[in-house]
Amino acid sequence: MKTAKKALKLAEAFEIKDGASFRLKDFDPADTQGIHSKEKAAELLHESTNMLCDLQEKLYAQDEWAVLLVVQAMDAAGKDSLIKHVMSGINPQGCEVTSFKQPSTEELNHDFLWRAARRLPERGHIGVFNRSYYEEVLVVRVHQELLAKQHLPSKLVTKKIWHERFEDIRNFEKYLSRNGVIILKFFLNVSKEEQKRRFLDRLDEPEKNWKFSEADVRERQCWDDYMHAYEELIQHTATPEAPWYVVPADHKWFTHMAVSAAVIHALKNLDLEYPKVEKDRRKALETARITLGKKPKG
Ligand code: ATP
Ligand code: MG
């Protein structure tokens, strides 16, 4: 209970349910909400991992709700390690992670939500999108030549296209939420300075070299365009049914804790229970026990 309350407080600090007045500059990438010790954070993360396991078991057994976690960030903000930490310990059978890369020819031949719709979590499952349909109003907006590859009828490509996509995304998420999909969206808010430090680490430390890509440095040159795109998309797609969490990402330990808190809080709100065993079913279970050689109960 104590953990749930702490989770609620932590999650609320970064939650945006109405983007109208959202400004990125109001969110500090180095914020740790007054928690200064990594050890304290590790303790909290351990507690919340246990809690998440328990909640996921119930989600799976109940088989009604599905949970979709969308993770968006600039390079080196820590998407991969976040997913690894937050999902550690949960049952892999009830969880799928999809990484969205540059779209294939087949994907480009469909509407922009098509490939995401095919990877949505089924009831009882947690789906994690490592990048998502939000790339369609991020990288595609920053590099508009990508839009030309999408085979859209030219009549439909106007100045309004980004706002139309915001609207389509809002409608898609509303539709999902009406079908029992709980949607939580995380923007890992890393600072430009911290990104540089992490890139340099990747260059300096041999075991991190594999993570380095020249393309990441090129994208960094478009930093301001990306920040503008993030700010606008959050303003237009943060809703009560699909909130954004603008999570400080300069300290990875804090990112993990804050995301875990938001997930726990959302699952707690569902009042998940194991399915009730009806009287007839209980009788059948008792018969099975006896068949297995046990004495009748009571
Ligand atoms: P990591 O680098 O940790 O493996 P990543 O998510 O950065 O993870 P990459 O393969 O480096 O993976 O990059 C994927 C690239 O695909 C990103 O540059 C992203 O912007 C791009 N991408 C994703 N979705 C789309 C899309 N719909 N249209 C165009 N590009 C996209
Ligand atoms: Mg990358």
PDB file of C-alpha atoms in Angstrom, residues 18 34 41 45 51 61 88 95 177 192 203 212 215 222 285 292:
ATOM      1  CA  ASP A  18      -4.509  17.608 -21.139  1.00  0.00           C
ATOM      2  CA  GLY A  34      13.880  15.007  -4.035  1.00  0.00           C
ATOM      3  CA  ALA A  41      15.572   4.162  -5.655  1.00  0.00           C
ATOM      4  CA  LEU A  45      12.220  -0.301  -7.856  1.00  0.00           C
ATOM      5  CA  MET A  51       4.075  -5.482  -7.309  1.00  0.00           C
ATOM      6  CA  ALA A  61      -5.766 -14.406 -15.538  1.00  0.00           C
ATOM      7  CA  SER A  88      12.306  -7.659 -15.580  1.00  0.00           C
ATOM      8  CA  CYS A  95       4.282  -9.388 -22.603  1.00  0.00           C
ATOM      9  CA  SER A 177      -9.395   2.749 -24.777  1.00  0.00           C
ATOM     10  CA  LYS A 192      21.165  17.610 -24.956  1.00  0.00           C
ATOM     11  CA  LEU A 203      32.844   6.043 -28.363  1.00  0.00           C
ATOM     12  CA  PHE A 212      27.210   4.004 -31.482  1.00  0.00           C
ATOM     13  CA  ALA A 215      23.148   8.502 -37.760  1.00  0.00           C
ATOM     14  CA  CYS A 222      18.045  18.473 -35.607  1.00  0.00           C
ATOM     15  CA  LEU A 285     -12.295 -29.104  -9.296  1.00  0.00           C
ATOM     16  CA  LEU A 292      -6.100 -37.718  -8.532  1.00  0.00           C
TER      17      LEU A 292
END
